[in-house]
Amino acid sequence: MSFQYLNPRASPKFKDRYTTKADESRLFYEKGRKGDIGVVGLPFSKSSISFSMASEAPKTIRKALGAFSTYDGSRDRDFSEVVWLDYGDVQTHPTDLEETLHRLKQSVTDMIDTEACSRYIVLGGDHGISFPSISAFQKKYGRVGVIQWDAHHDLRNLDDGGRTNGTPFRSLIEAGVLKGEDLVQIGIRDFSNAKAYSDYAKEQGVRFYTMGDVERQGLDAVVAKEIERLKDKVDIIYLSVDMDVVDQAFAPGCPAVGPGGMTSRELLSSVATASRHTLVKAMDIVEVDPSKDVRDITSRLAAHVMMRFMYQ
Amino acid sequence: MSFQYLNPRASPKFKDRYTTKADESRLFYEKGRKGDIGVVGLPFSKSSISFSMASEAPKTIRKALGAFSTYDGSRDRDFSEVVWLDYGDVQTHPTDLEETLHRLKQSVTDMIDTEACSRYIVLGGDHGISFPSISAFQKKYGRVGVIQWDAHHDLRNLDDGGRTNGTPFRSLIEAGVLKGEDLVQIGIRDFSNAKAYSDYAKEQGVRFYTMGDVERQGLDAVVAKEIERLKDKVDIIYLSVDMDVVDQAFAPGCPAVGPGGMTSRELLSSVATASRHTLVKAMDIVEVDPSKDVRDITSRLAAHVMMRFMYQ
Amino acid sequence: MSFQYLNPRASPKFKDRYTTKADESRLFYEKGRKGDIGVVGLPFSKSSISFSMASEAPKTIRKALGAFSTYDGSRDRDFSEVVWLDYGDVQTHPTDLEETLHRLKQSVTDMIDTEACSRYIVLGGDHGISFPSISAFQKKYGRVGVIQWDAHHDLRNLDDGGRTNGTPFRSLIEAGVLKGEDLVQIGIRDFSNAKAYSDYAKEQGVRFYTMGDVERQGLDAVVAKEIERLKDKVDIIYLSVDMDVVDQAFAPGCPAVGPGGMTSRELLSSVATASRHTLVKAMDIVEVDPSKDVRDITSRLAAHVMMRFMYQ
Amino acid sequence: MSFQYLNPRASPKFKDRYTTKADESRLFYEKGRKGDIGVVGLPFSKSSISFSMASEAPKTIRKALGAFSTYDGSRDRDFSEVVWLDYGDVQTHPTDLEETLHRLKQSVTDMIDTEACSRYIVLGGDHGISFPSISAFQKKYGRVGVIQWDAHHDLRNLDDGGRTNGTPFRSLIEAGVLKGEDLVQIGIRDFSNAKAYSDYAKEQGVRFYTMGDVERQGLDAVVAKEIERLKDKVDIIYLSVDMDVVDQAFAPGCPAVGPGGMTSRELLSSVATASRHTLVKAMDIVEVDPSKDVRDITSRLAAHVMMRFMYQ
Amino acid sequence: MSFQYLNPRASPKFKDRYTTKADESRLFYEKGRKGDIGVVGLPFSKSSISFSMASEAPKTIRKALGAFSTYDGSRDRDFSEVVWLDYGDVQTHPTDLEETLHRLKQSVTDMIDTEACSRYIVLGGDHGISFPSISAFQKKYGRVGVIQWDAHHDLRNLDDGGRTNGTPFRSLIEAGVLKGEDLVQIGIRDFSNAKAYSDYAKEQGVRFYTMGDVERQGLDAVVAKEIERLKDKVDIIYLSVDMDVVDQAFAPGCPAVGPGGMTSRELLSSVATASRHTLVKAMDIVEVDPSKDVRDITSRLAAHVMMRFMYQ
Amino acid sequence: MSFQYLNPRASPKFKDRYTTKADESRLFYEKGRKGDIGVVGLPFSKSSISFSMASEAPKTIRKALGAFSTYDGSRDRDFSEVVWLDYGDVQTHPTDLEETLHRLKQSVTDMIDTEACSRYIVLGGDHGISFPSISAFQKKYGRVGVIQWDAHHDLRNLDDGGRTNGTPFRSLIEAGVLKGEDLVQIGIRDFSNAKAYSDYAKEQGVRFYTMGDVERQGLDAVVAKEIERLKDKVDIIYLSVDMDVVDQAFAPGCPAVGPGGMTSRELLSSVATASRHTLVKAMDIVEVDPSKDVRDITSRLAAHVMMRFMYQ
Ligand SMILES: [Ca+2]
Ligand SMILES: [Ca+2]
Ligand SMILES: [Ca+2]
Ligand SMILES: [Ca+2]
Ligand SMILES: [Ca+2]
Ligand SMILES: [Ca+2]
Ligand SMILES: [Ca+2]
Ligand SMILES: [Ca+2]
Ligand SMILES: [Ca+2]
Ligand SMILES: [Ca+2]
Ligand SMILES: [Ca+2]
Ligand SMILES: [Ca+2]
């Protein structure tokens, strides 16, 4: 009879026996354990240009998964069997930012070297984490194509501030990790970039679509077309989702919010479209700063982005 | 001259002589007094699965009516003559939740037994209040058809937690108050339900429409079609509006917010469509938790739902 | 049986039959009705130098009374028999501030002309309301002594901005309503005033005590001494309590907060000391801005100030 | 070497050498200096019917410009050469509201009399500032056409409260400054106005479009049609943008928020459409109350409204 | 080299090798494991009279321990060897409050029946949890003396609302679990209780001290005197710390805040005084509602109360 | 007549001609300009162990000075003639923290090399800035004595995290800039440090006083005694005020808040005591994180600390 209502290691939470919450299909990684999706957190945002607590997002996004279930009503399918393996969050260094970048890359490498899963999600952190993350994937898998949802190019020069959250794709291109032509940028917004970087993108062959382009061509169509273009050139496609691609009314918890962005539905639908392709094996979600959010709605949206990727 | 600027019983508020605010056409119920719409508050949310102060909503929604006028510009009609009779809020019991459910049902019965109005609005509270409320209407009026705006089925089993806000329609069906086929659910969302309850809905003949269905078929069309289907079978149609059917960006003040829901305009238009039908005699509005809201925008939206129902 | 749990005019609230909350001994003023303490709200703060919503305080302070009981445990006395008559809040004018000052004075006059109570409380608003309020009392009762709890002199010149919340006592002195020697200022704070106004206070014979003076001489002693001095000169003593006399940690909801002020206990004890004297017949409480408060603690403190005045 | 990292007069801010932020193309007005757009702030909202800190908006909107760049990606054009001349904010009077209205008009006059720019932006404040502002433009330029984005007519009678933020266009019409037929109102919302004022608008020949009209006819089409109608009658067209025309989910920082309004994109697109016409020489932006906002998103939207006007 | 920076089960946190945080000396209870202090959470506040999320406090108080170290500088002693055994939090029932009370008592019984520790801490929850908690201790250990820090008597009648957070000590006395003379109440506040309950306390022989008594007699002296009085009569002394005994400025996160209470230092010093006595074997901490707190300062204070009890 | 109410470069603010606000006696440093107190901001907190926006404090503290006047009522002295020279805030580097430490030291050196003032204030930032700041002073002035108000020793080892805000005095001692015996630490708090660092302090001859010591010996007495001890040994005394020495109720805006600290009055009085000594020529104020504050009360307190230093 005793210890019926107490479990020293678990938080008590209401459980409906017929419902599986998305955080219930998580297992913690252990040597030898297999899963479907590997998840790692890169809680790093000290190199953001503006002040950011995006380092807190891996925690809040995981928590938000506990508010949703594994059942997709539209397709009448339950994904409770899809296991996500949690590799935890990387320990960063308080003052040595270079060391931290090294740790991030090493830890993503550690995760994918386990070969325990077929697909992976990397939770930022600011967009700066895409540099070490994509570098790790490229080293393991070969040529990488990237589809970046973002209001910004993130192709700033490296001299004015070093490797900030405004530079990851510049860093990748300059380091030879990523070819410009293998990078697709979707949702680029007016009054949020500079001509010099738009020009750089063109020089490097980066394919980018402004919000106006997206409105005219259709978001799902753009995604489908670009995957088609990439699929014979690259070994793996990596989705990089900067949540500020979404309008500030739908994603208030991003450091660089502004009007004129996508709706939540547009983002979710296009991520689902992309995730259905077999080459798409990795995704990062970045630029969610929970301290700036309203009712965690940006983290909840990020959790749905995860589910759209995982549950295909 | 004296007491020109003081009224001991009323809060001083700016008054434009040509404008009628929606709270100015309220009368407090007294024996023998008649009105158009009866309104009662069921300030109860202790049986919510997650923590909820939806019990505060009857106050904030009424207050929000004071921010809007009775004039519908689109139709160039002023509804200042439409009187809503306020029956007040039910006194709940601090610790005896069964007793409280009894009081809620008795009080709704008390209201409709006055026969002072032709239509009624019940302000929750969490969705658990629909069980006693619809039970009271069914007893008075006979067979009830229900149109439920909701992201969730609310058909959970009663064993895991008793009569919570996740169970009202299960309770109604099991108690024989409501036939499954007389229940229409609109706005059911992905990753927000369980397969077991979707299956239960189908077994019981519940008609439900996911957000995907709604997008394909059109929300107003769905509502019109279902009222047409119900109208010869039932004696009364009751609208049950769970505000979490609306997207989290438009209704942040609900306990169970998430992305991918309706817009405000979609909800308001479909409620108006339904309210025009003469069989539609009752409505509840539930799951507004003012303590979680931003600038009371969810209560304001609920006030507009009330006005769309009242001003037809 | 019916309408057992519904009262259309009253908010349902838990009631313990043996406890009287301080808002339960309120009656609304009606012609001919008598009480012990008359209370009127002057919801005006548009003339504040800095932005202020002190106009909301009459509502929040009254509400705070509902959180406390009429029983003073220290003296083992229950004051549930002490009736406070609520005269309501003055209707102000949106754009004509002179007209509003007129209404405030007229309404205080209306209240005291009822002669329904022996003592009165005036709830501001900003400190500007003391000018019309004290003027009304002076006209009715004759020579007025004022004890002002305040971090500031409130003796600013009238040329730079007119009758703001920085000028009430200057206005009263210049209008001949109040003699400088009949004004006592307690809690004057460093770095919160100007030498010119300190000099003006001295010229006019105002007695003022800085926080340093208060620490050295004792707050209760200062109050007792000054009442003794005033008692044979004046017809009535009026307490004017600017809540910013209290330290910002204890009263964060004042527009002009700062460190180095009184504690809550010091304020309450000294108000009680003053209120015991029979000449003390009126009090105002000003400069509570509920929009800036934390958990309404400043309004709660103001409610205790009211109770210390009422329950002697 | 010394003073390399210190600049006593400027706030240190990260600078990317290839990016121009919209606040970097500002110059402060000095005698003789020329620019493209003149900007003045009218920080006044004391005459608002409901409580408003819209007087803070000139500061927050200017600051929001610092979050965006001068580069319009859709058109691949950089507007860093477009100089906006900042004339500062008007010093208002704490208690004399008539005097303040005089100062507002005089200051707008002062600005346009410099003839230093070809177009002007006036930052409110509440909508009451449009009365002095438009009066100044009319006196300088002759017959004025006004396109007003607003949920409300703002044609209230002047007897109930004087010149509040509900009356500017009534004041203008009654003062003979503006002809009814030269006023276009877009976005008028249900349950937000009174029949009397709708009737008044019709009597005066005001052209107004409800949200329903806008949905049916298209917002850009309405704007284009009305500019076409006005262009041969008036000497100048003035845009008056009350941000509450936008839905509460997109512009939570307005005093009178409600559901059923425009999206951000709709507002921005229609302002851009209007701003392309050469007769459009002035704009005001009003009713942003930063104290009620969420993450400054309403101020950010207002900054984009400015940029859509400036960068054509 | 691999997995150097990743630990799937632990949150990464900065670690100084020479510092032990108070949460680092926690072990989770397992069968057979021993410790010094047993800690269990009773996350229950649904029976509060006013709305309360005190059920969240066990989480926030434990987390607050992570902000402090085990080193007491005043005594130059490090308590890193003192192990607290965490038994977890009780699973409550969503709708059956009687069942929940049963679970709370059973779970406290489960904990103390392990006999794994010599002293115990029970984290509420609202004060209602003291009824099942003290009942469990009394059954195990015999006659219980209770020292209650509280602004309130908590001796309300059980008819008006059942077993709320206003009744635990009434329930204990009426159930014969606790003798009135074995109950000591410290910090009882004016205008926060009713004469009827003060009278009841006297009839039952309860020893209570108002804030005035405390000021006159000294808090530590009162505690010492009462422990001396109890020590030969009872088998165990249980401390019941209602955090609202502290002034609202120091403990804003309590549901029933008010002015005139203890300072933090007074509470901590008196708890330390009591905890030094060997008969003092148990403590509960109640009425911390983290949702109402400011910067978790009330939870932090509660963590210090825990440390003062543990580290003697 | 024109431009009477507009000043393009200044924010309009109410001005009382007889009052000088503490920000009005500021001049911006220019070559050759002299003043009394030099002030520089070191807006750096990226090296904080826990997340900190203390980098925003130089702005908010300066702004808080605008809320207070230069008149000290206790001494009846106006300090409006005391000029503080503002050297601005140092431009930090987004990602190179070593470079930033270099810039901080260089900029403090730049300031004091101007020899424009006799005393200096350095506004942090986190406590990490004291390492470069004190280093600069030591190089210029010779042997430095430091009086540190702090709940913490800040003597952590440098291996676990590098030069964080927990290490400045360790860094100074190890670099030979500061002798242990020349360091005085006041307000050290229980459960906030580690034995290893207390031991290190003793080994190095650091004089430290816990809150218990302070209560027993008197804060002003401790300060006076230690200045007496230092005065013949050192060339300059530098005050380092970590605002977390104050209790969390009085200074909620510090990253590491906790109970049991000083009151505001105690801090202010002891800083005044110290500042009167002629050897005291410099002060830093650190660990104010405005994003965590309540009504800026911690910044306001910091402004008073500045005034107590400046106005002696
Ligand atoms: Ca990005
Ligand atoms: Ca971005
Ligand atoms: Ca529901
Ligand atoms: Ca729902
Ligand atoms: Ca005052
Ligand atoms: Ca004052
Ligand atoms: Ca308007
Ligand atoms: Ca409007
Ligand atoms: Ca209690
Ligand atoms: Ca209590
Ligand atoms: Ca420190
Ligand atoms: Ca510290």
JSON list of C-alpha atoms in Angstrom, two decimals, chain F residues 208-248:
[
{"chain": "F", "resi": 208, "resn": "PHE", "atom": "CA", "xyz": [35.75, 40.47, 6.30]},
{"chain": "F", "resi": 209, "resn": "TYR", "atom": "CA", "xyz": [32.61, 41.09, 8.29]},
{"chain": "F", "resi": 210, "resn": "THR", "atom": "CA", "xyz": [29.55, 38.88, 8.09]},
{"chain": "F", "resi": 211, "resn": "MET", "atom": "CA", "xyz": [26.08, 40.30, 8.55]},
{"chain": "F", "resi": 212, "resn": "GLY", "atom": "CA", "xyz": [26.27, 38.94, 12.09]},
{"chain": "F", "resi": 213, "resn": "ASP", "atom": "CA", "xyz": [29.48, 40.85, 12.69]},
{"chain": "F", "resi": 214, "resn": "VAL", "atom": "CA", "xyz": [27.89, 43.96, 11.28]},
{"chain": "F", "resi": 215, "resn": "GLU", "atom": "CA", "xyz": [24.89, 43.61, 13.56]},
{"chain": "F", "resi": 216, "resn": "ARG", "atom": "CA", "xyz": [27.08, 43.22, 16.60]},
{"chain": "F", "resi": 217, "resn": "GLN", "atom": "CA", "xyz": [29.68, 45.89, 15.85]},
{"chain": "F", "resi": 218, "resn": "GLY", "atom": "CA", "xyz": [27.65, 48.45, 13.94]},
{"chain": "F", "resi": 219, "resn": "LEU", "atom": "CA", "xyz": [28.12, 49.11, 10.27]},
{"chain": "F", "resi": 220, "resn": "ASP", "atom": "CA", "xyz": [29.31, 52.71, 10.48]},
{"chain": "F", "resi": 221, "resn": "ALA", "atom": "CA", "xyz": [31.76, 51.76, 13.22]},
{"chain": "F", "resi": 222, "resn": "VAL", "atom": "CA", "xyz": [33.20, 48.96, 11.13]},
{"chain": "F", "resi": 223, "resn": "VAL", "atom": "CA", "xyz": [33.68, 51.27, 8.18]},
{"chain": "F", "resi": 224, "resn": "ALA", "atom": "CA", "xyz": [35.29, 53.97, 10.29]},
{"chain": "F", "resi": 225, "resn": "LYS", "atom": "CA", "xyz": [37.60, 51.49, 11.99]},
{"chain": "F", "resi": 226, "resn": "GLU", "atom": "CA", "xyz": [38.79, 49.97, 8.75]},
{"chain": "F", "resi": 227, "resn": "ILE", "atom": "CA", "xyz": [39.42, 53.29, 7.07]},
{"chain": "F", "resi": 228, "resn": "GLU", "atom": "CA", "xyz": [41.47, 54.25, 10.09]},
{"chain": "F", "resi": 229, "resn": "ARG", "atom": "CA", "xyz": [43.47, 51.04, 9.71]},
{"chain": "F", "resi": 230, "resn": "LEU", "atom": "CA", "xyz": [44.02, 51.55, 5.99]},
{"chain": "F", "resi": 231, "resn": "LYS", "atom": "CA", "xyz": [44.70, 55.22, 5.88]},
{"chain": "F", "resi": 232, "resn": "ASP", "atom": "CA", "xyz": [48.41, 55.18, 6.55]},
{"chain": "F", "resi": 233, "resn": "LYS", "atom": "CA", "xyz": [49.08, 52.17, 4.37]},
{"chain": "F", "resi": 234, "resn": "VAL", "atom": "CA", "xyz": [47.43, 52.98, 1.10]},
{"chain": "F", "resi": 235, "resn": "ASP", "atom": "CA", "xyz": [47.51, 55.79, -1.40]},
{"chain": "F", "resi": 236, "resn": "ILE", "atom": "CA", "xyz": [43.86, 55.66, -2.30]},
{"chain": "F", "resi": 237, "resn": "ILE", "atom": "CA", "xyz": [40.74, 53.96, -1.04]},
{"chain": "F", "resi": 238, "resn": "TYR", "atom": "CA", "xyz": [38.31, 52.52, -3.55]},
{"chain": "F", "resi": 239, "resn": "LEU", "atom": "CA", "xyz": [34.77, 51.57, -2.59]},
{"chain": "F", "resi": 240, "resn": "SER", "atom": "CA", "xyz": [33.30, 48.60, -4.41]},
{"chain": "F", "resi": 241, "resn": "VAL", "atom": "CA", "xyz": [29.56, 48.39, -3.85]},
{"chain": "F", "resi": 242, "resn": "ASP", "atom": "CA", "xyz": [27.93, 45.15, -4.93]},
{"chain": "F", "resi": 243, "resn": "MET", "atom": "CA", "xyz": [24.27, 45.97, -4.50]},
{"chain": "F", "resi": 244, "resn": "ASP", "atom": "CA", "xyz": [23.41, 42.42, -3.50]},
{"chain": "F", "resi": 245, "resn": "VAL", "atom": "CA", "xyz": [24.78, 43.26, -0.07]},
{"chain": "F", "resi": 246, "resn": "VAL", "atom": "CA", "xyz": [21.30, 44.74, 0.45]},
{"chain": "F", "resi": 247, "resn": "ASP", "atom": "CA", "xyz": [18.39, 42.47, 1.37]},
{"chain": "F", "resi": 248, "resn": "GLN", "atom": "CA", "xyz": [16.31, 41.17, -1.52]}
]
